[in-house]
Short mmCIF file of C-alpha atoms and ligand atoms in Angstrom, two decimals:
data_model
loop_
_atom_site.label_atom_id
_atom_site.label_comp_id
_atom_site.label_asym_id
_atom_site.label_seq_id
_atom_site.Cartn_x
_atom_site.Cartn_y
_atom_site.Cartn_z
CA UNK A 21 -3.31 -17.47 3.35
CA UNK A 22 -0.31 -16.53 5.47
CA UNK A 23 1.82 -14.43 3.15
CA UNK A 24 5.25 -12.82 3.15
CA UNK A 25 6.70 -10.82 0.25
CA UNK A 26 10.29 -10.76 -0.95
CA UNK A 27 11.40 -8.17 -3.50
CA UNK A 28 14.68 -8.76 -5.33
CA UNK A 29 16.40 -5.42 -5.74
CA UNK A 30 20.13 -6.08 -5.40
CA UNK A 31 21.00 -6.36 -9.09
CA UNK A 32 23.50 -3.97 -10.58
CA UNK A 33 21.25 -2.81 -13.40
CA UNK A 34 24.20 -2.64 -15.79
CA UNK A 35 21.92 -2.61 -18.83
CA UNK A 36 20.42 0.72 -17.69
CA UNK A 37 23.77 2.38 -18.31
CA UNK A 38 23.23 4.63 -15.30
CA UNK A 39 26.80 5.38 -14.29
CA UNK A 40 26.41 8.83 -15.90
CA UNK A 41 23.39 9.59 -13.66
CA UNK A 42 25.34 9.01 -10.44
CA UNK A 43 25.07 5.19 -10.60
CA UNK A 44 21.36 5.25 -9.81
CA UNK A 45 20.27 1.69 -8.92
CA UNK A 46 17.87 0.28 -11.51
CA UNK A 47 14.94 -0.12 -9.13
CA UNK A 48 15.15 3.59 -8.21
CA UNK A 49 14.42 4.77 -11.74
CA UNK A 50 11.02 6.41 -11.69
CA UNK A 51 7.80 5.86 -13.56
CA UNK A 52 5.34 8.71 -13.20
CA UNK A 53 6.97 10.11 -10.11
CA UNK A 54 7.35 6.82 -8.20
CA UNK A 55 10.34 4.47 -8.25
CA UNK A 56 9.99 0.99 -9.77
CA UNK A 57 10.62 -0.52 -6.35
CA UNK A 58 7.95 1.62 -4.67
CA UNK A 59 5.42 0.59 -7.33
CA UNK A 60 6.15 -3.07 -6.54
CA UNK A 61 5.94 -2.43 -2.78
CA UNK A 62 2.66 -0.52 -3.11
CA UNK A 63 1.18 -3.44 -5.05
CA UNK A 64 2.51 -6.03 -2.62
CA UNK A 65 1.19 -4.01 0.30
CA UNK A 66 -2.36 -4.41 -1.06
CA UNK A 67 -2.08 -8.18 -0.48
CA UNK A 68 -1.58 -7.48 3.23
CA UNK A 69 1.50 -9.65 3.74
CA UNK A 70 2.67 -10.24 7.28
CA UNK A 71 6.16 -9.27 6.29
CA UNK A 72 8.04 -7.74 3.36
CA UNK A 73 11.76 -8.32 2.85
CA UNK A 74 13.73 -6.33 0.29
CA UNK A 75 17.01 -7.77 -0.95
CA UNK A 76 19.40 -4.89 -1.44
CA UNK A 77 22.97 -4.72 -2.67
CA UNK A 78 25.58 -2.03 -2.49
CA UNK A 79 22.93 0.69 -2.88
CA UNK A 80 21.32 -0.22 0.44
CA UNK A 81 21.39 3.36 1.76
CA UNK A 82 19.87 5.02 -1.32
CA UNK A 83 17.16 2.38 -1.51
CA UNK A 84 16.25 2.70 2.16
CA UNK A 85 16.08 6.49 1.91
CA UNK A 86 13.90 6.38 -1.19
CA UNK A 87 11.08 4.40 0.41
CA UNK A 88 7.76 5.90 1.42
CA UNK A 89 6.80 4.49 4.74
CA UNK A 90 3.79 2.42 3.66
CA UNK A 91 4.90 -1.13 4.16
CA UNK A 92 7.71 -0.86 6.74
CA UNK A 93 9.80 -3.54 5.05
CA UNK A 94 12.85 -5.25 6.45
CA UNK A 95 16.08 -5.53 4.49
CA UNK A 96 18.52 -8.31 3.73
CA UNK A 97 21.80 -7.60 2.08
CA UNK A 98 23.35 -9.40 -0.85
CA UNK A 99 26.80 -7.84 -0.87
CA UNK A 100 27.76 -9.27 -4.26
CA UNK A 101 25.20 -9.60 -7.06
CA UNK A 102 25.61 -13.33 -7.55
CA UNK A 103 22.24 -13.91 -9.17
CA UNK A 104 18.56 -14.13 -8.29
CA UNK A 105 18.94 -17.56 -6.61
CA UNK A 106 21.60 -16.22 -4.29
CA UNK A 107 19.51 -13.07 -3.66
CA UNK A 108 16.51 -15.05 -2.42
CA UNK A 109 18.77 -17.20 -0.26
CA UNK A 110 19.74 -14.00 1.56
CA UNK A 111 16.09 -13.49 2.61
CA UNK A 112 15.91 -16.77 4.51
CA UNK A 113 17.27 -15.54 7.88
CA UNK A 114 14.55 -12.82 7.92
CA UNK A 115 11.89 -15.46 7.19
CA UNK A 116 13.07 -18.00 9.79
CA UNK A 117 10.06 -17.54 12.04
CA UNK A 118 7.59 -17.23 9.15
CA UNK A 119 5.58 -20.31 8.21
CA UNK A 120 3.54 -19.62 5.10
CA UNK A 121 3.67 -18.74 1.41
CA UNK A 122 6.44 -16.46 0.20
CA UNK A 123 5.61 -14.29 -2.83
CA UNK A 124 8.84 -13.37 -4.61
CA UNK A 125 8.84 -10.45 -7.07
CA UNK A 126 11.63 -8.99 -9.16
CA UNK A 127 12.01 -5.32 -8.23
CA UNK A 128 12.07 -4.37 -11.93
CA UNK A 129 8.47 -5.43 -12.63
CA UNK A 130 6.56 -2.30 -11.61
CA UNK A 131 3.41 -2.73 -13.68
CA UNK A 132 2.15 -5.89 -12.03
CA UNK A 133 -1.30 -5.32 -10.50
CA UNK A 134 -2.68 -6.54 -7.15
CA UNK A 135 -5.56 -8.23 -9.02
CA UNK A 136 -3.22 -10.47 -11.04
CA UNK A 137 -1.11 -11.24 -7.97
CA UNK A 138 -4.22 -12.21 -5.99
CA UNK A 139 -5.42 -14.46 -8.81
CA UNK A 140 -1.97 -16.07 -9.02
CA UNK A 141 -1.76 -16.70 -5.29
CA UNK A 142 -5.20 -18.22 -5.14
CA UNK A 143 -4.32 -20.59 -8.04
CA UNK A 144 -1.14 -21.48 -6.16
CA UNK A 145 -3.12 -22.21 -3.01
CA UNK A 146 -5.84 -24.23 -4.77
CA UNK A 147 -3.34 -26.36 -6.71
CA UNK A 148 -1.36 -27.03 -3.53
CA UNK A 149 1.88 -26.44 -5.41
CA UNK A 150 5.14 -26.08 -3.51
CA UNK A 151 6.42 -23.69 -6.14
CA UNK A 152 4.34 -21.68 -8.64
CA UNK A 153 5.52 -19.33 -11.35
CA UNK A 154 3.54 -16.52 -12.90
CA UNK A 155 4.14 -16.70 -16.64
CA UNK A 156 2.89 -14.75 -19.65
CA UNK A 157 3.00 -14.81 -23.41
CA UNK A 158 5.50 -12.33 -24.80
CA UNK A 159 5.80 -11.01 -28.32
CA UNK A 160 9.44 -10.08 -27.56
CA UNK A 161 10.50 -13.11 -25.54
CA UNK A 162 14.25 -12.55 -25.99
CA UNK A 163 14.87 -10.90 -22.61
CA UNK A 164 12.96 -13.46 -20.53
CA UNK A 165 13.42 -17.02 -19.29
CA UNK A 166 11.43 -19.51 -21.37
CA UNK A 167 8.95 -21.86 -19.70
CA UNK A 168 9.70 -25.41 -20.83
CA UNK A 169 6.69 -27.70 -20.70
CA UNK A 170 6.27 -31.41 -21.18
CA UNK A 171 3.97 -32.32 -24.06
CA UNK A 172 1.30 -33.06 -21.45
CA UNK A 173 1.69 -29.52 -20.23
CA UNK A 174 3.62 -29.97 -16.97
CA UNK A 175 6.41 -27.50 -16.38
CA UNK A 176 9.88 -28.99 -16.71
CA UNK A 177 12.24 -26.06 -16.28
CA UNK A 178 12.96 -22.44 -17.10
CA UNK A 179 15.71 -21.77 -19.59
CA UNK A 180 17.27 -18.32 -19.73
CA UNK A 181 17.58 -16.84 -23.20
CA UNK A 182 21.39 -16.97 -23.20
CA UNK A 183 21.29 -20.72 -22.48
CA UNK A 184 18.43 -21.52 -24.85
CA UNK A 185 18.72 -23.43 -28.12
CA UNK A 186 17.38 -21.87 -31.31
CA UNK A 187 14.08 -23.75 -31.01
CA UNK A 188 13.75 -22.91 -27.26
CA UNK A 189 14.27 -19.23 -28.10
CA UNK A 190 11.05 -19.33 -30.13
CA UNK A 191 8.95 -20.25 -27.08
CA UNK A 192 6.64 -17.38 -26.24
CA UNK A 193 5.56 -18.41 -22.72
CA UNK A 194 8.06 -16.71 -20.42
CA UNK A 195 8.79 -16.28 -16.72
CA UNK A 196 7.57 -12.97 -15.18
CA UNK A 197 10.00 -13.18 -12.25
CA UNK A 198 7.06 -13.63 -9.84
CA UNK A 199 6.94 -16.80 -7.76
CA UNK A 200 4.94 -18.28 -4.88
CA UNK A 201 7.05 -20.63 -2.77
CA UNK A 202 6.21 -22.77 0.27
CA UNK A 203 8.85 -23.35 3.00
CA UNK A 204 9.69 -26.76 1.52
CA UNK A 205 10.54 -25.02 -1.78
CA UNK A 206 12.78 -22.48 -0.08
CA UNK A 207 14.91 -25.37 1.22
CA UNK A 208 15.87 -26.09 -2.40
CA UNK A 209 17.65 -22.75 -2.84
CA UNK A 210 20.85 -24.17 -1.40
CA UNK A 211 20.90 -26.76 -4.16
CA UNK A 212 21.07 -24.26 -7.02
CA UNK A 213 24.40 -24.59 -8.86
CA UNK A 214 26.41 -21.77 -10.35
CA UNK A 215 25.45 -21.08 -13.95
CA UNK A 216 28.86 -21.00 -15.56
CA UNK A 217 27.86 -18.92 -18.60
CA UNK A 218 26.88 -15.93 -16.44
CA UNK A 219 28.65 -16.69 -13.20
CA UNK A 220 25.36 -16.40 -11.30
CA UNK A 221 23.00 -18.59 -9.29
CA UNK A 222 19.69 -18.60 -11.19
CA UNK A 223 16.56 -18.70 -9.05
CA UNK A 224 14.81 -20.20 -12.07
CA UNK A 225 16.85 -23.39 -11.67
CA UNK A 226 14.69 -24.18 -8.63
CA UNK A 227 12.00 -25.40 -11.05
CA UNK A 228 13.99 -28.30 -12.50
CA UNK A 229 15.45 -29.13 -9.06
CA UNK A 230 11.93 -29.40 -7.61
CA UNK A 231 10.68 -31.45 -10.56
CA UNK A 232 13.55 -33.90 -10.30
CA UNK A 233 12.66 -34.45 -6.66
CA UNK A 234 8.97 -34.93 -7.46
CA UNK A 235 8.03 -31.70 -5.67
CA UNK A 236 4.88 -30.06 -7.02
CA UNK A 237 5.77 -27.12 -9.27
CA UNK A 238 3.76 -25.37 -11.98
CA UNK A 239 3.49 -22.16 -14.00
CA UNK A 240 0.25 -20.20 -14.35
CA UNK A 241 0.14 -18.30 -17.61
CA UNK A 242 -2.23 -15.56 -16.45
CA UNK A 243 -0.11 -12.44 -16.87
CA UNK A 244 -0.21 -10.00 -19.79
CA UNK A 245 2.89 -8.53 -21.35
CA UNK A 246 1.70 -5.01 -20.42
CA UNK A 247 1.68 -5.99 -16.74
CA UNK A 248 4.65 -8.30 -16.55
CA UNK A 249 7.18 -6.21 -18.46
CA UNK A 250 10.58 -6.51 -16.76
CA UNK A 251 12.76 -3.43 -17.10
CA UNK A 252 16.40 -3.95 -17.96
CA UNK A 253 17.06 -1.09 -20.38
CA UNK A 254 16.03 2.55 -20.69
CA UNK A 255 14.04 1.64 -23.78
CA UNK A 256 12.00 -0.80 -21.69
CA UNK A 257 11.65 1.84 -18.99
CA UNK A 258 10.19 4.22 -21.56
CA UNK A 259 7.80 1.54 -22.82
CA UNK A 260 6.70 0.85 -19.22
CA UNK A 261 6.19 4.58 -18.64
CA UNK A 262 3.92 4.77 -21.66
CA UNK A 263 1.96 1.72 -20.50
CA UNK A 264 1.58 3.17 -17.03
CA UNK A 265 0.51 6.52 -18.45
CA UNK A 266 -2.21 4.86 -20.52
CA UNK A 267 -3.35 3.00 -17.43
CA UNK A 268 -3.49 6.16 -15.29
CA UNK A 269 -5.30 8.20 -17.96
CA UNK A 270 -7.85 5.42 -18.51
CA UNK A 271 -8.52 5.24 -14.77
CA UNK A 272 -9.38 8.95 -14.63
CA UNK A 273 -11.35 8.97 -17.88
CA UNK A 274 -13.44 6.17 -16.43
CA UNK A 275 -13.99 8.22 -13.28
CA UNK A 276 -15.37 11.22 -15.17
CA UNK A 277 -12.34 13.45 -15.82
CA UNK A 278 -12.05 15.26 -19.17
CA UNK A 279 -8.64 15.62 -20.83
CA UNK A 280 -8.53 18.02 -23.77
CA UNK A 281 -5.52 16.07 -25.08
CA UNK A 282 -4.55 12.84 -23.33
CA UNK A 283 -1.19 12.77 -25.12
CA UNK A 284 0.15 15.91 -23.55
CA UNK A 285 -0.68 15.50 -19.87
CA UNK A 286 1.63 14.05 -17.23
CA UNK A 287 -0.06 12.54 -14.20
CA UNK A 288 1.87 10.76 -11.50
CA UNK A 289 0.52 7.52 -10.11
CA UNK A 290 -0.50 8.88 -6.68
CA UNK A 291 -2.77 11.62 -7.96
CA UNK A 292 -6.47 11.86 -7.28
CA UNK A 293 -8.76 13.83 -9.63
CA UNK A 294 -12.42 14.50 -8.91
CA UNK A 295 -15.31 13.89 -11.29
CA UNK A 296 -16.15 16.67 -13.76
CA UNK A 297 -12.68 18.23 -13.73
CA UNK A 298 -11.27 19.42 -17.06
CA UNK A 299 -7.55 19.14 -17.69
CA UNK A 300 -6.09 21.11 -20.60
CA UNK A 301 -2.92 20.18 -22.55
CA UNK A 302 0.56 20.20 -21.08
CA UNK A 303 -0.56 19.94 -17.48
CA UNK A 304 1.71 18.16 -14.97
CA UNK A 305 0.14 16.76 -11.81
CA UNK A 306 2.86 15.37 -9.59
CA UNK A 307 3.54 13.85 -6.16
CA UNK A 308 0.60 13.40 -3.81
CA UNK A 309 -1.68 15.91 -5.44
CA UNK A 310 -5.46 15.84 -5.01
CA UNK A 311 -7.65 17.76 -7.44
CA UNK A 312 -11.26 18.24 -6.44
CA UNK A 313 -14.45 17.88 -8.45
CA UNK A 314 -15.40 20.25 -11.29
CA UNK A 315 -12.04 22.03 -11.33
CA UNK A 316 -10.52 23.51 -14.48
CA UNK A 317 -6.78 23.20 -14.99
CA UNK A 318 -5.73 25.33 -17.95
CA UNK A 319 -2.63 24.71 -20.14
CA UNK A 320 0.98 24.64 -18.91
CA UNK A 321 0.13 24.24 -15.23
CA UNK A 322 2.31 22.19 -12.85
CA UNK A 323 0.89 21.17 -9.50
CA UNK A 324 2.87 19.07 -7.04
CA UNK A 325 2.02 17.75 -3.59
CA UNK A 326 -0.97 20.07 -3.34
CA UNK A 327 -4.68 19.92 -2.66
CA UNK A 328 -7.03 21.77 -4.98
CA UNK A 329 -10.60 22.19 -3.73
CA UNK A 330 -13.80 21.58 -5.68
CA UNK A 331 -14.59 24.06 -8.44
CA UNK A 332 -11.19 25.79 -8.28
CA UNK A 333 -9.77 27.25 -11.49
CA UNK A 334 -6.04 27.14 -12.14
CA UNK A 335 -5.26 29.40 -15.07
CA UNK A 336 -2.50 29.10 -17.65
CA UNK A 337 1.22 28.78 -16.83
CA UNK A 338 0.90 28.49 -13.05
CA UNK A 339 3.09 26.54 -10.60
CA UNK A 340 1.61 25.32 -7.30
CA UNK A 341 3.87 23.46 -4.85
CA UNK A 342 3.05 21.92 -1.46
CA UNK A 343 -0.01 24.10 -0.93
CA UNK A 344 -3.77 24.05 -0.49
CA UNK A 345 -6.10 25.92 -2.82
CA UNK A 346 -9.60 25.85 -1.38
CA UNK A 347 -12.87 25.49 -3.24
CA UNK A 348 -13.82 27.92 -5.98
CA UNK A 349 -10.55 29.83 -5.66
CA UNK A 350 -8.87 31.05 -8.82
CA UNK A 351 -5.11 31.06 -9.31
CA UNK A 352 -3.16 32.42 -12.30
CA UNK A 353 -2.41 33.01 -15.08
CA UNK A 354 1.35 33.10 -14.42
CA UNK A 355 1.11 32.68 -10.64
CA UNK A 356 3.53 30.86 -8.34
CA UNK A 357 2.19 29.36 -5.12
CA UNK A 358 5.17 28.20 -3.08
CA UNK A 359 5.19 25.54 -0.33
CA UNK A 360 3.18 26.03 2.83
CA UNK A 361 0.53 28.31 1.36
CA UNK A 362 -3.21 28.16 1.72
CA UNK A 363 -5.47 30.00 -0.70
CA UNK A 364 -8.93 30.45 0.84
CA UNK A 365 -12.28 29.58 -0.67
CA UNK A 366 -13.23 31.91 -3.51
CA UNK A 367 -9.96 33.85 -3.22
CA UNK A 368 -8.33 35.17 -6.39
CA UNK A 369 -4.61 35.11 -7.03
CA UNK A 370 -3.97 36.69 -10.39
CA UNK A 371 -1.30 37.49 -12.96
CA UNK A 372 2.32 37.44 -11.83
CA UNK A 373 1.54 36.97 -8.14
CA UNK A 374 3.93 34.97 -5.95
CA UNK A 375 2.66 33.57 -2.66
CA UNK A 376 5.06 31.92 -0.23
CA UNK A 377 4.18 30.20 3.08
CA UNK A 378 1.15 32.45 3.43
CA UNK A 379 -2.47 32.02 4.37
CA UNK A 380 -4.87 33.93 2.16
CA UNK A 381 -8.39 34.23 3.58
CA UNK A 382 -11.56 33.41 1.71
CA UNK A 383 -12.74 35.98 -0.83
CA UNK A 384 -9.42 37.84 -0.72
CA UNK A 385 -8.03 39.18 -4.00
CA UNK A 386 -4.46 39.77 -5.08
CA UNK A 387 -5.01 40.15 -8.78
CA UNK A 388 -1.74 41.46 -10.18
CA UNK A 389 2.05 41.72 -9.74
CA UNK A 390 2.37 41.02 -6.03
CA UNK A 391 4.66 39.18 -3.60
CA UNK A 392 3.05 37.78 -0.47
CA UNK A 393 5.58 35.95 1.72
CA UNK A 394 5.11 34.76 5.33
CA UNK A 395 1.81 36.61 5.41
CA UNK A 396 -1.37 35.88 7.32
CA UNK A 397 -4.14 37.52 5.37
CA UNK A 398 -7.77 37.52 6.50
CA UNK A 399 -11.04 37.40 4.62
CA UNK A 400 -12.20 39.75 1.84
CA UNK A 401 -8.96 41.69 1.71
CA UNK A 402 -8.07 43.63 -1.41
CA UNK A 403 -4.38 43.61 -2.25
CA UNK A 404 -3.57 46.23 -4.90
CA UNK A 405 -1.25 45.69 -7.85
CA UNK A 406 2.44 45.78 -7.00
CA UNK A 407 2.05 45.19 -3.25
CA UNK A 408 5.10 43.63 -1.63
CA UNK A 409 5.45 42.08 1.81
CA UNK A 410 9.07 42.85 2.70
CA UNK A 411 9.47 39.73 4.83
CA UNK A 412 13.25 39.31 4.88
CA UNK A 413 15.53 41.65 6.83
CA UNK A 414 18.71 39.90 5.74
CA UNK A 415 18.73 37.63 8.80
CA UNK A 416 15.28 36.21 9.30
CA UNK A 417 11.83 36.01 7.79
CA UNK A 418 9.18 38.19 9.43
CA UNK A 419 5.41 37.91 9.45
CA UNK A 420 2.96 40.32 7.86
CA UNK A 421 -0.54 40.14 9.32
CA UNK A 422 -3.42 41.65 7.38
CA UNK A 423 -6.80 41.31 9.08
CA UNK A 424 -10.23 40.92 7.46
CA UNK A 425 -11.64 43.53 5.05
CA UNK A 426 -8.41 45.50 4.70
CA UNK A 427 -7.72 47.49 1.53
CA UNK A 428 -4.08 47.71 0.47
CA UNK A 429 -3.58 50.34 -2.24
CA UNK A 430 -1.37 49.57 -5.22
CA UNK A 431 2.42 49.71 -5.03
CA UNK A 432 2.56 49.45 -1.24
CA UNK A 433 5.43 47.92 0.68
CA UNK A 434 4.62 46.31 4.02
CA UNK A 435 7.83 46.10 6.04
CA UNK A 436 7.43 43.01 8.26
CA UNK A 437 6.89 42.38 11.09
CA UNK A 438 3.82 44.52 10.71
CA UNK A 439 0.09 44.22 11.27
CA UNK A 440 -2.74 45.95 9.42
CA UNK A 441 -5.86 45.99 11.62
CA UNK A 442 -9.34 44.93 10.57
CA UNK A 443 -10.98 47.11 7.92
CA UNK A 444 -8.00 49.51 7.65
CA UNK A 445 -6.92 51.21 4.43
CA UNK A 446 -3.38 51.64 3.16
CA UNK A 447 -3.08 54.42 0.60
CA UNK A 448 -1.47 53.50 -2.72
CA UNK A 449 2.30 53.88 -2.86
CA UNK A 450 2.77 53.67 0.91
CA UNK A 451 5.70 52.15 2.76
CA UNK A 452 4.23 50.76 5.97
CA UNK A 453 6.70 50.25 8.79
CA UNK A 454 4.36 50.44 11.81
CA UNK A 455 1.19 48.57 12.71
CA UNK A 456 -1.95 50.19 11.32
CA UNK A 457 -4.92 50.38 13.70
CA UNK A 458 -8.23 48.86 12.71
CA UNK A 459 -10.40 51.07 10.42
CA UNK A 460 -7.57 53.69 10.03
CA UNK A 461 -6.12 55.03 6.80
CA UNK A 462 -2.35 54.73 6.62
CA UNK A 463 -0.49 56.93 4.15
CA UNK A 464 3.25 57.17 4.02
CA UNK A 465 4.15 58.71 0.72
CA UNK A 466 5.79 62.10 0.06
CA UNK A 467 3.15 64.80 0.00
CA UNK A 468 2.26 66.10 -3.42
CA UNK A 469 3.14 69.76 -4.20
CA UNK A 470 1.79 71.96 -7.03
CA UNK A 471 3.88 74.74 -8.64
CA UNK A 472 1.30 77.09 -10.18
CA UNK A 473 1.71 77.93 -13.90
CA UNK A 474 4.99 76.00 -13.88
CA UNK A 475 4.36 74.68 -17.37
CA UNK A 476 3.80 78.19 -18.87
CA UNK A 477 6.95 79.58 -17.19
CA UNK A 478 8.91 76.61 -18.48
CA UNK A 479 7.59 77.16 -21.98
CA UNK A 480 8.64 80.84 -21.94
CA UNK A 481 12.07 79.94 -20.65
CA UNK A 482 12.56 77.35 -23.34
CA UNK A 483 11.40 79.78 -26.03
CA UNK A 484 13.80 82.57 -24.91
CA UNK A 485 16.67 80.07 -24.89
CA UNK A 486 15.74 78.98 -28.39
CA UNK A 487 15.72 82.65 -29.58
CA UNK A 488 19.14 83.27 -28.04
CA UNK A 489 20.55 80.26 -29.89
CA UNK A 490 18.92 81.38 -33.14
CA UNK A 491 20.43 84.95 -32.78
CA UNK A 492 23.89 83.57 -32.13
CA UNK A 493 23.69 81.32 -35.18
CA UNK A 494 22.66 84.13 -37.59
CA UNK A 495 25.44 86.38 -36.20
CA UNK A 496 27.93 83.60 -36.94
CA UNK A 497 26.59 83.20 -40.47
CA UNK A 498 26.88 86.98 -41.09
CA UNK A 499 30.48 87.06 -39.96
CA UNK A 500 31.31 84.02 -42.09
CA UNK A 501 29.84 85.74 -45.16
CA UNK A 502 31.88 88.90 -44.38
CA UNK A 503 35.14 86.91 -44.21
CA UNK A 504 34.23 85.21 -47.49
CA UNK A 505 33.66 88.50 -49.34
CA UNK A 506 36.94 90.03 -47.96
CA UNK A 507 38.80 86.96 -49.27
CA UNK A 508 37.29 87.22 -52.75
CA UNK A 509 38.14 90.93 -52.86
CA UNK A 510 41.81 90.14 -52.08
CA UNK A 511 41.77 87.40 -54.72
CA UNK A 512 40.46 89.68 -57.51
CA UNK A 513 42.99 92.46 -56.59
CA UNK A 514 45.85 89.90 -56.98
CA UNK A 515 44.70 88.82 -60.41
C1 UD1 B 200 14.92 -12.70 -14.60
C2 UD1 B 200 14.69 -14.20 -14.69
C3 UD1 B 200 13.97 -14.51 -16.01
C4 UD1 B 200 12.68 -13.73 -16.09
C5 UD1 B 200 12.91 -12.25 -15.90
C6 UD1 B 200 11.59 -11.53 -15.76
C7 UD1 B 200 16.53 -15.24 -13.49
C8 UD1 B 200 17.81 -15.99 -13.63
N1 UD1 B 200 15.94 -14.87 -14.64
O1 UD1 B 200 15.80 -12.34 -15.64
O2 UD1 B 200 13.69 -15.89 -16.09
O3 UD1 B 200 12.04 -13.98 -17.34
O4 UD1 B 200 13.67 -12.01 -14.70
O5 UD1 B 200 11.73 -10.17 -15.82
O6 UD1 B 200 16.07 -15.03 -12.42
N2 UD1 B 200 18.74 -9.26 -8.55
C9 UD1 B 200 19.27 -9.36 -7.29
N3 UD1 B 200 20.51 -9.90 -7.14
C10 UD1 B 200 21.24 -10.38 -8.18
C11 UD1 B 200 20.67 -10.28 -9.47
C12 UD1 B 200 19.42 -9.74 -9.64
O7 UD1 B 200 18.65 -8.94 -6.32
O8 UD1 B 200 22.34 -10.87 -7.94
C13 UD1 B 200 17.41 -8.63 -8.73
C14 UD1 B 200 17.47 -7.44 -9.67
O9 UD1 B 200 17.65 -6.24 -8.94
C15 UD1 B 200 16.12 -7.50 -10.37
C16 UD1 B 200 15.72 -8.95 -10.28
O10 UD1 B 200 16.55 -9.55 -9.33
O11 UD1 B 200 15.16 -6.73 -9.72
C17 UD1 B 200 15.85 -9.67 -11.63
O12 UD1 B 200 17.18 -9.59 -12.06
P1 UD1 B 200 17.55 -9.35 -13.57
O13 UD1 B 200 19.03 -9.35 -13.70
O14 UD1 B 200 16.83 -8.20 -14.11
O15 UD1 B 200 16.98 -10.68 -14.23
P2 UD1 B 200 16.55 -10.92 -15.72
O16 UD1 B 200 17.76 -11.10 -16.55
O17 UD1 B 200 15.59 -9.89 -16.15
CA1 CA B 201 14.91 -8.02 -15.33
#
């Protein structure tokens, strides 16, 4: 089947009440790290259409900028949101040279799966319909267009809720906003009349127009409510988020991942997790993160856009961003791996260690209280507690190079640019400003002095000072008593 996709995304999304969040267009609200529109595009992309057209409105720029470059869509603009019928009409110039089936999807239907779309399109093809609609049975049909059927089952029209009679409102088969339309059907768009009650051109009116002309149109009720949910309000967005979360968690449970508590993990839709990995509560895996096999991710960890190798252990309360942690490495607790870092196989990054844009060789250990920024660190290096790479001179960032098998003593400062040669030692408490040759010991702390018997002399001094104070106090008391007795003598003489 020759296929093109059209995504309707030019609506104003008034029911989302987004003016407070900078007027974010509805289709750019996110579900598990990916916008609604991108979810729809990713799904559509799996059907391998020859072309994808997105109908955009006044938020053209934001929408274009938000897209990940998977499907390379083209855009058509609907300057005024005059309804879904008018929106699809705007796609026609981009489809002029396309002769095939056009799959139309509302941009606010992010949970639809490629499997259901494929099934729908093959039913459309087999039935040789000019227009097909994907419908589903809804338990809350009030926000959807109702599918009107003749008693023999043929579709007559779609009636929007606001235009429906009381008995029509009870109909549970509703329109998903997903259509398959042949070129002949697209020609009918021009015939859609303005719906006076809303002041919009309803795409759904194409059904009755086609029927009146004897053009073959039908609805296939193959969708489920969980897949076809259309998002108009934040409440519906939250419901869709929950549904998507359940779907993501189920996928990984099925593939052999253990979650200690499925309720308290957040996993974005693009994540990959290897078999045998254990994920503890309150873990956030975001962006394009890949977690290897048999890893352990302890509580309160957030990992985004990173790759974690097989068997790695990420301990409690750790943040890893835009980095690679190789197999069997251990990071945390309370570590921060900032973008552009690579933690080598079997390396250990421990408590309160921050690593920024640095390469840490395999088997290297920085176990406590350390900052490693813009550093190139070799294999089997030991970084002592409190080591700091002083990478910033106030103008630019400088590189610290530490070659294989180096030992950096605790509380050392390495003033970059500086290089510590292979197998060298840096004594604890050193401030290293010059390159250290391979195998050397570098020491740059003030030499220790001993003052013999200093403690005894100090004790004697303190004691003699205490005696002096004591003597002065008793002298004062004696003189006070003397004054007192003189006074009482004078008093008794007077009386
Ligand atoms: C629409 C259908 C309804 C269906 C429901 C499924 C119509 C008239 N109604 O209703 O039958 O049950 O979807 O979820 O089509 N859009 C534009 N330009 C516009 C208006 C809308 O591009 O001028 C886009 C929106 O961005 C959105 C999509 O079309 O992605 C659907 O619009 P929306 O207003 O949400 O339609 P519903 O009222 O949900
Ligand atoms: Ca909608």
